[in-house]
XYZ file of C-alpha atoms in Angstrom:
585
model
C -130.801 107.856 102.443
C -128.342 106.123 99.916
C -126.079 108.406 98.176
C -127.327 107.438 94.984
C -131.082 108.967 95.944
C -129.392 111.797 97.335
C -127.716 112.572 94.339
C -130.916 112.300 92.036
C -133.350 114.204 94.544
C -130.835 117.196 94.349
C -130.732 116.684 90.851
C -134.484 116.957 90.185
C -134.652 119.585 92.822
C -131.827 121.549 90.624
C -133.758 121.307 87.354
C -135.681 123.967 87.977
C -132.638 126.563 89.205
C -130.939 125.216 85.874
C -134.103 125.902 83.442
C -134.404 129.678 85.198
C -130.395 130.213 84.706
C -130.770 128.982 80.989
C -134.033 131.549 80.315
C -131.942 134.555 82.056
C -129.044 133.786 79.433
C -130.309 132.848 76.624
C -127.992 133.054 73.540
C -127.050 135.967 72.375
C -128.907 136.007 68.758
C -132.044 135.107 70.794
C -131.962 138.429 71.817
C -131.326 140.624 68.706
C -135.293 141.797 67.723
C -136.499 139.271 64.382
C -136.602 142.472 62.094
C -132.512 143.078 62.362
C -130.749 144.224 58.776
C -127.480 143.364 60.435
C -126.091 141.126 62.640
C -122.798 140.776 63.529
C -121.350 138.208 66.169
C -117.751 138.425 67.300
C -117.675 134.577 69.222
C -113.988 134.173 70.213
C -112.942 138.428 70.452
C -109.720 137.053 72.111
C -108.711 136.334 68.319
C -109.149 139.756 66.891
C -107.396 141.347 69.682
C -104.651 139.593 69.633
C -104.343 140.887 66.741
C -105.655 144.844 66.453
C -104.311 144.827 70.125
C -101.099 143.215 69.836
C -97.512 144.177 70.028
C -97.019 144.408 66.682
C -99.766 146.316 65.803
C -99.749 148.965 68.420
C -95.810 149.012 67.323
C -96.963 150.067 63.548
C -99.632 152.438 64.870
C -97.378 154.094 67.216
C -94.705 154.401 64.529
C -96.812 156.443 62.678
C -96.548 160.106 61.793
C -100.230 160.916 62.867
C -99.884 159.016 65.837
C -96.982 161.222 67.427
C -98.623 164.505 66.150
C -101.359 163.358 68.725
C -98.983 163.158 71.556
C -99.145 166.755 71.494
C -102.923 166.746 71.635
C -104.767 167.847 74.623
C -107.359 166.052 73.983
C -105.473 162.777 73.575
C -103.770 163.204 76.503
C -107.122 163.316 78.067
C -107.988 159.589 76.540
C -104.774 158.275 78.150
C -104.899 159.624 81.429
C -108.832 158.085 81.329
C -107.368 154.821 80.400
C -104.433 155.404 82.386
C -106.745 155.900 85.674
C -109.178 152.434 84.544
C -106.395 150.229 84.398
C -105.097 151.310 87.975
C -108.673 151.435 89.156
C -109.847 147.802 87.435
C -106.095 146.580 88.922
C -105.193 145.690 85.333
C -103.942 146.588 81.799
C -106.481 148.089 78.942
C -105.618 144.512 76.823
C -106.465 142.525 79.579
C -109.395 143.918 80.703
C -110.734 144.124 77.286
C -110.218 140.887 77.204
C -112.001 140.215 80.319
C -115.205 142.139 79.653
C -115.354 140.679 76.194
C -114.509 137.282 76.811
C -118.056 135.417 76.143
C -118.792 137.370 73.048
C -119.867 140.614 71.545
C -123.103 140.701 69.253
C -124.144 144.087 67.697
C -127.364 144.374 65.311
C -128.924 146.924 63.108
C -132.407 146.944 63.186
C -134.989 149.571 61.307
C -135.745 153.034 62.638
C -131.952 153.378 62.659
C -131.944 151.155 66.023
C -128.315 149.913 67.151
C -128.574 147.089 69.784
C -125.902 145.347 71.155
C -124.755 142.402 73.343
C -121.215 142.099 75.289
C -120.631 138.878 77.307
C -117.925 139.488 80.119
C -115.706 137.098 81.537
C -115.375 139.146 84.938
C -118.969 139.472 86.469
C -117.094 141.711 89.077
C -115.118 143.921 86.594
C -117.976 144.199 84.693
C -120.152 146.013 87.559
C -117.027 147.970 89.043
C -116.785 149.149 85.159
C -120.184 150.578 85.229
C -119.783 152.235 88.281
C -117.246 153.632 87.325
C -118.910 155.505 84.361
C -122.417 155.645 86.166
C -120.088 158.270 88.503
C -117.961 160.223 85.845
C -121.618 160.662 84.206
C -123.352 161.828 87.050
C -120.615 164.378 87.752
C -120.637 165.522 84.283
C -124.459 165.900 84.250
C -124.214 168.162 87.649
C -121.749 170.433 86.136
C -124.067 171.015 82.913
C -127.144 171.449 85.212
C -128.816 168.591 84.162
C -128.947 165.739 86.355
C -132.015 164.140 85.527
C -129.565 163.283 82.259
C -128.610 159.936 84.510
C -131.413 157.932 85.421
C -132.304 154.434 85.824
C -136.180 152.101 86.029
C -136.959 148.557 86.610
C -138.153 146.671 83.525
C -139.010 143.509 83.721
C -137.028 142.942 87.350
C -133.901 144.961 85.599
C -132.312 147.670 86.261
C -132.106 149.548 83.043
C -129.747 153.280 83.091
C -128.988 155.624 80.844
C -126.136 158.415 80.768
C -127.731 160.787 78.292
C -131.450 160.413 78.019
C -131.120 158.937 74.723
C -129.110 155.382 74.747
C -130.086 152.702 77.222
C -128.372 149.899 78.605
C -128.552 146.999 81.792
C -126.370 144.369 83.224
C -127.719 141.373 83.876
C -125.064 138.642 85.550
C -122.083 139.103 83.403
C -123.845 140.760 79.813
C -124.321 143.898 79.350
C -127.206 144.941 77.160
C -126.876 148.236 75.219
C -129.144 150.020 72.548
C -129.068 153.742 71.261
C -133.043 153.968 71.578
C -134.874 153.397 74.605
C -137.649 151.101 72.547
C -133.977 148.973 71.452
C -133.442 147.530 74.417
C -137.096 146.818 75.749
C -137.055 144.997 72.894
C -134.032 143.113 73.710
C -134.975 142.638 77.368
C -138.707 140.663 75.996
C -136.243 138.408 74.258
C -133.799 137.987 77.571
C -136.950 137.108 79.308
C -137.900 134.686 76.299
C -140.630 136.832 74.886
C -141.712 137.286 71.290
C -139.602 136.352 68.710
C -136.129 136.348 67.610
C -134.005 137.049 64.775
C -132.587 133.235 65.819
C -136.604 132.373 64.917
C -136.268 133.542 61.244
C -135.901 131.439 57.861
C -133.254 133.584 56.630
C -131.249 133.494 59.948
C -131.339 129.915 60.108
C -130.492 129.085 56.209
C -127.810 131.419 56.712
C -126.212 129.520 59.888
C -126.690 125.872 58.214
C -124.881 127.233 54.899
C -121.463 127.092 56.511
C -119.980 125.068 59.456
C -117.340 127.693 59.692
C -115.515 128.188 62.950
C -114.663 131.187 62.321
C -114.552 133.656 65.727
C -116.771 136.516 63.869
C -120.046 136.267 61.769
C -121.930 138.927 60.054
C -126.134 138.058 58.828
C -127.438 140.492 56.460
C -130.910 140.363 56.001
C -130.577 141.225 52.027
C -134.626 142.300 51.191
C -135.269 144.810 53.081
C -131.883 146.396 51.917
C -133.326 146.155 48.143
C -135.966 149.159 48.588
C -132.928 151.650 49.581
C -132.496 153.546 46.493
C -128.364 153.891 46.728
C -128.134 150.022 46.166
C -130.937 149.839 43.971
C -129.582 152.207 41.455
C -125.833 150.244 41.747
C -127.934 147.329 41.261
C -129.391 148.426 38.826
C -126.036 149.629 36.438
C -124.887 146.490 35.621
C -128.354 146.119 33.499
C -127.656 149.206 31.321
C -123.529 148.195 31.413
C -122.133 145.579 29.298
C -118.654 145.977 30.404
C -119.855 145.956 34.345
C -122.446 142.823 33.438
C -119.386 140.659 32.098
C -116.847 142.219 34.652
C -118.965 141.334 37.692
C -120.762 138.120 36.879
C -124.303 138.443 37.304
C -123.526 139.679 41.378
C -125.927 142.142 41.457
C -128.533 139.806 39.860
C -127.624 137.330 42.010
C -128.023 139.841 45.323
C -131.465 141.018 43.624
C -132.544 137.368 44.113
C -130.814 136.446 47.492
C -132.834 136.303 51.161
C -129.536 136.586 52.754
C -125.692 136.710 52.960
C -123.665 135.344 55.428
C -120.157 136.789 56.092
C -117.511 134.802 58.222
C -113.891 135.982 59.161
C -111.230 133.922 60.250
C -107.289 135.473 61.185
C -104.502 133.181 60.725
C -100.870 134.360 60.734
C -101.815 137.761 59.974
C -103.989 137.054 57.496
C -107.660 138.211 57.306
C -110.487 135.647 55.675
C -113.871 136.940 55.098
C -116.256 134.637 53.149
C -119.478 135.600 52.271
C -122.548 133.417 51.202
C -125.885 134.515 49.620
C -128.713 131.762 48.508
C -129.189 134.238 45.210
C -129.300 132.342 41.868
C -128.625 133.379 38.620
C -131.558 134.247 35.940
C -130.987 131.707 33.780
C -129.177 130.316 31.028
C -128.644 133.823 29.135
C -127.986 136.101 32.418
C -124.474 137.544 32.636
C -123.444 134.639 35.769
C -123.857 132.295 32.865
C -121.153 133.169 30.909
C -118.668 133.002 34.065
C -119.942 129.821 35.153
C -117.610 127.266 34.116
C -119.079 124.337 32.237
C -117.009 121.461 34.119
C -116.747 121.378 38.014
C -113.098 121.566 37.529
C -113.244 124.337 35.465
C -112.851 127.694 36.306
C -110.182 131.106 36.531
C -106.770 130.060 35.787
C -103.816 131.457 38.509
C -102.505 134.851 37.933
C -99.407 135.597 36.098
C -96.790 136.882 38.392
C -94.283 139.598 36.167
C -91.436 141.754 38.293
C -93.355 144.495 40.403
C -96.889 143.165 39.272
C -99.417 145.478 41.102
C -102.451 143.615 40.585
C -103.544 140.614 38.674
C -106.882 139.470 37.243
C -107.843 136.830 36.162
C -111.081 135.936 34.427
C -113.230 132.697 33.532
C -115.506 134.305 30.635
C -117.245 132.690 27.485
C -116.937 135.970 25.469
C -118.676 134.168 22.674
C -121.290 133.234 24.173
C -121.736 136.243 25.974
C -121.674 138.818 22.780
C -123.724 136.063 20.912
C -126.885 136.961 24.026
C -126.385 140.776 23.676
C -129.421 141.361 21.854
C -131.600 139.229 25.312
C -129.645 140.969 27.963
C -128.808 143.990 26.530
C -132.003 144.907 24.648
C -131.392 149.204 24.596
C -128.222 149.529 22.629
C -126.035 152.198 23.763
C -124.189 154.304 22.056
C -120.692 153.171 23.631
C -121.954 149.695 22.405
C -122.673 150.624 18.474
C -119.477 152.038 18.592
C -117.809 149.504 19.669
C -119.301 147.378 17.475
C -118.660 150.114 14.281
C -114.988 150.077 15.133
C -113.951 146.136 15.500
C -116.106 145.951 12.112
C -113.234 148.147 10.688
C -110.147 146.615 13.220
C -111.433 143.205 11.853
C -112.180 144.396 8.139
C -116.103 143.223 8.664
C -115.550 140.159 9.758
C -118.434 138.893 11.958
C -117.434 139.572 15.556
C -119.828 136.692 17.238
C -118.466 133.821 15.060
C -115.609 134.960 13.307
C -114.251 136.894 16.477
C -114.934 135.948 19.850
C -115.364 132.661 18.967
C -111.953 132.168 18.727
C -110.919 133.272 22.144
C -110.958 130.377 25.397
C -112.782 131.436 27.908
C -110.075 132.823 29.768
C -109.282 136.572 30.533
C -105.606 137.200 32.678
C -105.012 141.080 33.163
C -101.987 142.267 34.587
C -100.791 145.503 36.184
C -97.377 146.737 37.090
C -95.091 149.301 37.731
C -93.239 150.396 35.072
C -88.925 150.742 34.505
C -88.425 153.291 32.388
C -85.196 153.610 30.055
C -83.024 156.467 30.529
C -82.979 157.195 27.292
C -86.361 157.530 26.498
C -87.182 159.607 29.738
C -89.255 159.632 32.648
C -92.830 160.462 32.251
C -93.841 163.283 34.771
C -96.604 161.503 36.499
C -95.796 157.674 36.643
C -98.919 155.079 35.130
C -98.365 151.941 35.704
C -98.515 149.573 32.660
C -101.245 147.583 31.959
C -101.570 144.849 30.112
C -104.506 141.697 28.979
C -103.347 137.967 28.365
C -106.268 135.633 26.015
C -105.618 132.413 25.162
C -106.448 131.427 21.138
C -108.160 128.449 19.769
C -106.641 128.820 16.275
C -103.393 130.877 17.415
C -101.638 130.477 13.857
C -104.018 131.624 11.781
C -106.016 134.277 14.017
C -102.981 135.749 15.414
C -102.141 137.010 12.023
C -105.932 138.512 12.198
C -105.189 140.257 15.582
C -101.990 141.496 14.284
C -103.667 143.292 11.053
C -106.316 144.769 13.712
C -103.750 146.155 16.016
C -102.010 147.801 12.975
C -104.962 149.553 12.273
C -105.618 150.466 15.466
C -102.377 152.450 15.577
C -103.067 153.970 12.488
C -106.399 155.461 13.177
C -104.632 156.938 16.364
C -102.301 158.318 14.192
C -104.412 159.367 11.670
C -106.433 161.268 14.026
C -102.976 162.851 15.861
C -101.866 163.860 12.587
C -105.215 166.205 12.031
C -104.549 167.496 15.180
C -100.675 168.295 13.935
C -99.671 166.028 16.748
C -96.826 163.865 16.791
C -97.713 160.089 16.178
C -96.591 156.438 17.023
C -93.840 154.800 15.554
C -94.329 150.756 14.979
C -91.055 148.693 15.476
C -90.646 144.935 15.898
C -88.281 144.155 17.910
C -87.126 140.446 19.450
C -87.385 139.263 22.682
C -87.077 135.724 24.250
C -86.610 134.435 20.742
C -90.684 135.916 19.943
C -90.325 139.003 17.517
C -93.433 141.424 18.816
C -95.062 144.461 17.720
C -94.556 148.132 19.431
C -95.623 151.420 18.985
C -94.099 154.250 21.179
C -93.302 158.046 20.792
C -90.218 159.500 20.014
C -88.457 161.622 22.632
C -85.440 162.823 19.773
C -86.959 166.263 19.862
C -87.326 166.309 23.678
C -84.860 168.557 25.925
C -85.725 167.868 29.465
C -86.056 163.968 29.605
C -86.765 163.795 33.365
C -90.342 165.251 33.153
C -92.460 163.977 29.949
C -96.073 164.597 29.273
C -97.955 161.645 30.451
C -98.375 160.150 26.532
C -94.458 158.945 26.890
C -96.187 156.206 29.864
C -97.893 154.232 26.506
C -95.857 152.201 24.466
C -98.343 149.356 22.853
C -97.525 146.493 22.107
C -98.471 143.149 21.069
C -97.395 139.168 20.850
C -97.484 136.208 19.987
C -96.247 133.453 22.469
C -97.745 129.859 21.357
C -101.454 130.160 21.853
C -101.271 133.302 24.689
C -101.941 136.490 22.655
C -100.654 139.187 24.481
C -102.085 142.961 24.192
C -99.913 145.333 26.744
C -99.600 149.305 27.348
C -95.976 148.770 26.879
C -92.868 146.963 25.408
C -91.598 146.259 28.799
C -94.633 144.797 30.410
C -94.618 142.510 27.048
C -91.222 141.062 27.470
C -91.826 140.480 31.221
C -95.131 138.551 30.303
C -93.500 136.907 26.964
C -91.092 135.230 29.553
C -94.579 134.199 31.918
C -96.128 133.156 28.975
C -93.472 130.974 27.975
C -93.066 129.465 31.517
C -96.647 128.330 31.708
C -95.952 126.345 29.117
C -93.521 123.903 31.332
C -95.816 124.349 34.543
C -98.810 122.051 35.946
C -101.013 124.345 37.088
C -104.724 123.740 37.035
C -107.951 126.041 37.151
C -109.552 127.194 40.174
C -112.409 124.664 40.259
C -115.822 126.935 40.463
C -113.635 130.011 40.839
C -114.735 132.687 37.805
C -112.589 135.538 38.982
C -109.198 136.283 41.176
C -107.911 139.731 41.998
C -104.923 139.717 43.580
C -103.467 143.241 44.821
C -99.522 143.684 46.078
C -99.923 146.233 48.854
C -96.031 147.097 48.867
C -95.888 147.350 45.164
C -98.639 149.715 45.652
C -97.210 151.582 47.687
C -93.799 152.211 45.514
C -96.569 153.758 42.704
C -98.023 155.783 44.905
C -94.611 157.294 46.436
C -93.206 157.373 42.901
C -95.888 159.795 42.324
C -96.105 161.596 45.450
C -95.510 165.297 43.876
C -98.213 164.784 41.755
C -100.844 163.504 44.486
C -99.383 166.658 46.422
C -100.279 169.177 43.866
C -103.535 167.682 43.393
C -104.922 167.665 46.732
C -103.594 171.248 46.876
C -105.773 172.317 43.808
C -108.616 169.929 44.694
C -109.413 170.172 47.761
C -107.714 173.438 48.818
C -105.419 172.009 51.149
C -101.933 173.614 52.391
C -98.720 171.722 51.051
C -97.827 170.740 54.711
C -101.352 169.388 55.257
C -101.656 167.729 51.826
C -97.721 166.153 52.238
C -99.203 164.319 55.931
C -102.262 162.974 53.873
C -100.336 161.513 51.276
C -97.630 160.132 53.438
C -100.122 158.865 55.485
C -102.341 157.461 53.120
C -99.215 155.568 51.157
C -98.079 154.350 55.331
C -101.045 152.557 55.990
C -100.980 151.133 52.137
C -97.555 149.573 53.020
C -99.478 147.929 55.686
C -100.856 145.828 53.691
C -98.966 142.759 51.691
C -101.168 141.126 49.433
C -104.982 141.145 48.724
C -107.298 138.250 47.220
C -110.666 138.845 46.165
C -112.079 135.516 44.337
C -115.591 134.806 43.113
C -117.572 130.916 42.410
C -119.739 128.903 43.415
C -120.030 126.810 46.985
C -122.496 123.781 46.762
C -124.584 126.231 44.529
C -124.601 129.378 46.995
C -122.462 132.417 45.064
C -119.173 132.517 47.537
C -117.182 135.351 47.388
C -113.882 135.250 49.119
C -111.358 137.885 50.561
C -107.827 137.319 51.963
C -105.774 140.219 53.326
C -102.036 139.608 54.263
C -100.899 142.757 56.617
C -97.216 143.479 56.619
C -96.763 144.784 59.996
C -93.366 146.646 60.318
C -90.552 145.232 62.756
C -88.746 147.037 65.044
């Protein structure tokens, strides 16, 4: 016999072998039951442990204060002897055998009747079974000493060996996959779909829109099966707020009318250079051309959210594509109830604005572009130091007639002050006092308190934190919670002038967060977080002190945050980006 017919006789005479070694295997979302909520698949788990396992990560977890406090633990000491004992046991190191057992893939799905499947595909076939046996022995000796051994049992299902440790959860190996569910019924189920029977979550039109939406690469996916999620009455009722909620309808873009009408929503995340992606996707569409999503959907493709202004120690940044015109012209359609927080607001711009009409005389001279800006604040020495530290705050529009309606905003602002003052005075409370001072060449408007009368400087009431102000810088009208935040962005303002930057195309909103800036509020006001988890929540000061310090630790972890919302060939997109700031040693 030629070699060539050799080769294709074995060949044909393989086929069969192959086509039973593809049905044992099958992929792993083949095996996840058709009616899972969740489904998350982790493809390439080398990446996220390089990562969450990594030098520099066990570095900043071991640096922390919790950490060594749980040296001293009995109980931990337990956990490391355990993993102590597995690594010389398995004949390696806990990263590496992770690695090994989790090599081809870990998929974990939540189905109804609280059901928790999931699906790990080792590397090491050998390590794997050792690994089993292993805990198939430290369970059967811990079931003798309770006086329960029938605890650990196993049975054949469908030519598998299925076990469980506890008499509720049940798992199986089959070749290198390990098969795990916390109900008995979870992993028949999954075991009909090993042995290609019934149908899949793979099989479903949601699943299947939800993998063609993206042709992400990215080493974990998440499917969320969004209508069944819809009856639960938690989300139904957060849903729901945005429909009663003016502020949260034009703050959040139609989102929750846009989940309401989704099927599903896809969530991929990528790590590069210690930085977190997640993207999500969801099919939902927006109700029209007079929902809330409307009025953030820019007009022009390569329209959308302008970048954030950066200031000195800028917290957070928003910023905002919104036609507020259009948007308060459609209140009566989306917001038929009128609340009483919205005739108010209504009564009191008709008196800011001395009656003029706030659709067309208003808003309508505003661009459709919000910027919001957050930072810590300096405070003068000879003013004083507020006792509890809030940062300032501050909102940046852009005008379409900036000489004449700035003037308008100006006269509002005035009165503004004055009712405050008005209303302080009946009170027999001291009031604001309105300066203009120059900065940068742009005289502004500020109101502030006067600390003349004031003997201890070092702890003022929290009032002294508000200093309003306003200004003018070409067509940017600027509205801030103090005089310093307004200089800082009267010098942005005036820079954006000189710089090409361009929108976010189909981007309507970017928060950006500084995690170390964050952090400096929160230690700035450390006494005061103290005290109040000691009233609170009853805690001693030592116990309140670690919480704080440990909270404001892990916050320093963290070095910038980006949350942006738009549009992706017409699926809603929403994208975060989180930048850790590991600590060196």
């Amino acid at each position: 016999m030629s070699a060539r017919r050799w080769f294709v006789l074995n060949f044909v005479l393989l086929i069969p072998a192959i086509a039973a070694l593809g049905a044992q295997t099958p992929p792993p979302a083949h095996c996840v039951p058709q009616d899972a909520v969740i489904c998350v698949q982790l493809s390439r788990p080398q990446v996220l442990l390089d990562l969450l396992a990594g030098k520099e990560m066990a570095d900043a977890i071991t640096s922390l204060p919790l950490y060594r406090q749980q040296l001293s633990n009995p109980k931990f000491g337990e956990f490391v002897n355990v993993v102590k004992y597995l690594e010389a046991t398995l004949g390696t190191d806990w990263r590496t055998g992770l690695a090994r057992l989790t090599g081809g893939g870990v998929t974990v799905a939540i189905c109804p009747q609280n059901t928790i499947v999931a699906i790990v595909d080792a590397q090491d076939e050998s390590m794997l079974a050792q690994l089993h046996e292993i805990f198939l022995n430290f369970a059967r000796g811990e079931a003798e000493k309770q006086g329960q051994p029938e605890r650990v049992a196993s049975k054949e299902y469908r030519g598998v060996t299925a076990w469980t440790f506890g008499g509720q959860e049940a798992h199986a190996i089959v070749g290198k996959r390990l098969l795990f569910a916390n109900r008995s019924e979870g992993l028949k189920a999954v075991l009909d779909l090993q042995a290609q029977e019934g149908k899949s979550l793979a099989d479903t039109a949601a699943f299947q829109a939800a993998m063609r939406a993206s042709r992400s690469n990215a080493p974990a996916t998440a499917f969320v099966n969004i209508k069944p999620l819809m009856g639960l009455p938690k989300i139904g009722r957060i849903l729901e707020s945005p429909r009663k909620n003016p502020l949260a309808a034009l703050a959040f873009a139609g989102i929750a009318e846009s989940l309401r009408s989704s099927n599903w929503l896809r969530l991929d995340l990528d790590i590069q250079d210690k930085t977190l992606a997640v993207r999500a996707l969801t099919d939902g569409k927006s109700a029209g051309v007079e929902s809330p999503m409307a009025f953030a959907q820019p007009q022009k493709s390569s329209d959308g959210a302008w970048p954030n202004i950066s200031v000195p120690r800028r917290i957070a940044a928003l910023s905002l594509y919104r036609d507020l015109h259009g948007f308060y012209a459609a209140k009566d359609t989306l917001f038929p109830e009128r609340t009483s927080g919205l005739i108010f607001f209504e009564n009191m711009m008709g008196i800011f604005f001395t009656g003029r009409d706030l659709t067309s005389e208003v808003l309508a001279e505003t661009e459709p572009e919000i910027r919001i800006v957050v930072a810590e604040q300096q405070y003068d020495p000879a003013v004083g130091t507020p006792l509890v530290r809030i940062p300032a705050f501050a909102v940046v529009l852009r005008l379409t007639h900036p000489d004449h309606f700035g003037k308008v905003v100006e006269e509002a602002w005035q009165k503004a002050v004055g009712l405050i003052n008005f209303t302080r005075g009946q009170q027999a409370l001291p009031g604001l006092i309105i300066d203009r001072p120059i900065h940068g060449g742009t005289s502004f408007t500020v109101a502030a308190f006067s600390t003349t009368d004031v003997v201890d400087k070092t702890k003022l009431e929290q009032r002294f934190n508000y200093r309003p102000a306003l200004a003018m810088v070409g067509e940017y009208l600027i509205l801030s919670s103090t005089d310093g935040l307004a200089r800082d962005l009267i010098d942005a303002t005036t820079r954006l002038s000189t710089q090409a930057a361009t929108p976010m195309a189909r981007t309507h909103s970017v928060l950006e967060i500084d995690g170390v800036q964050a952090a400096s509020i929160l230690q700035a006001n450390r006494e005061a977080l103290v005290q109040g988890d000691m009233v609170k929540k009853g805690k001693s000061r030592s116990e309140a002190e670690a919480g704080i310090d440990l909270f404001v630790t892990l916050v320093k972890f963290v070095d910038r945050v980006k949350l942006s919302l738009g549009t992706h060939d017409d699926l809603m997109q929403i994208r975060l980006e989180t930048k850790l700031n590991l600590p060196q040693r």
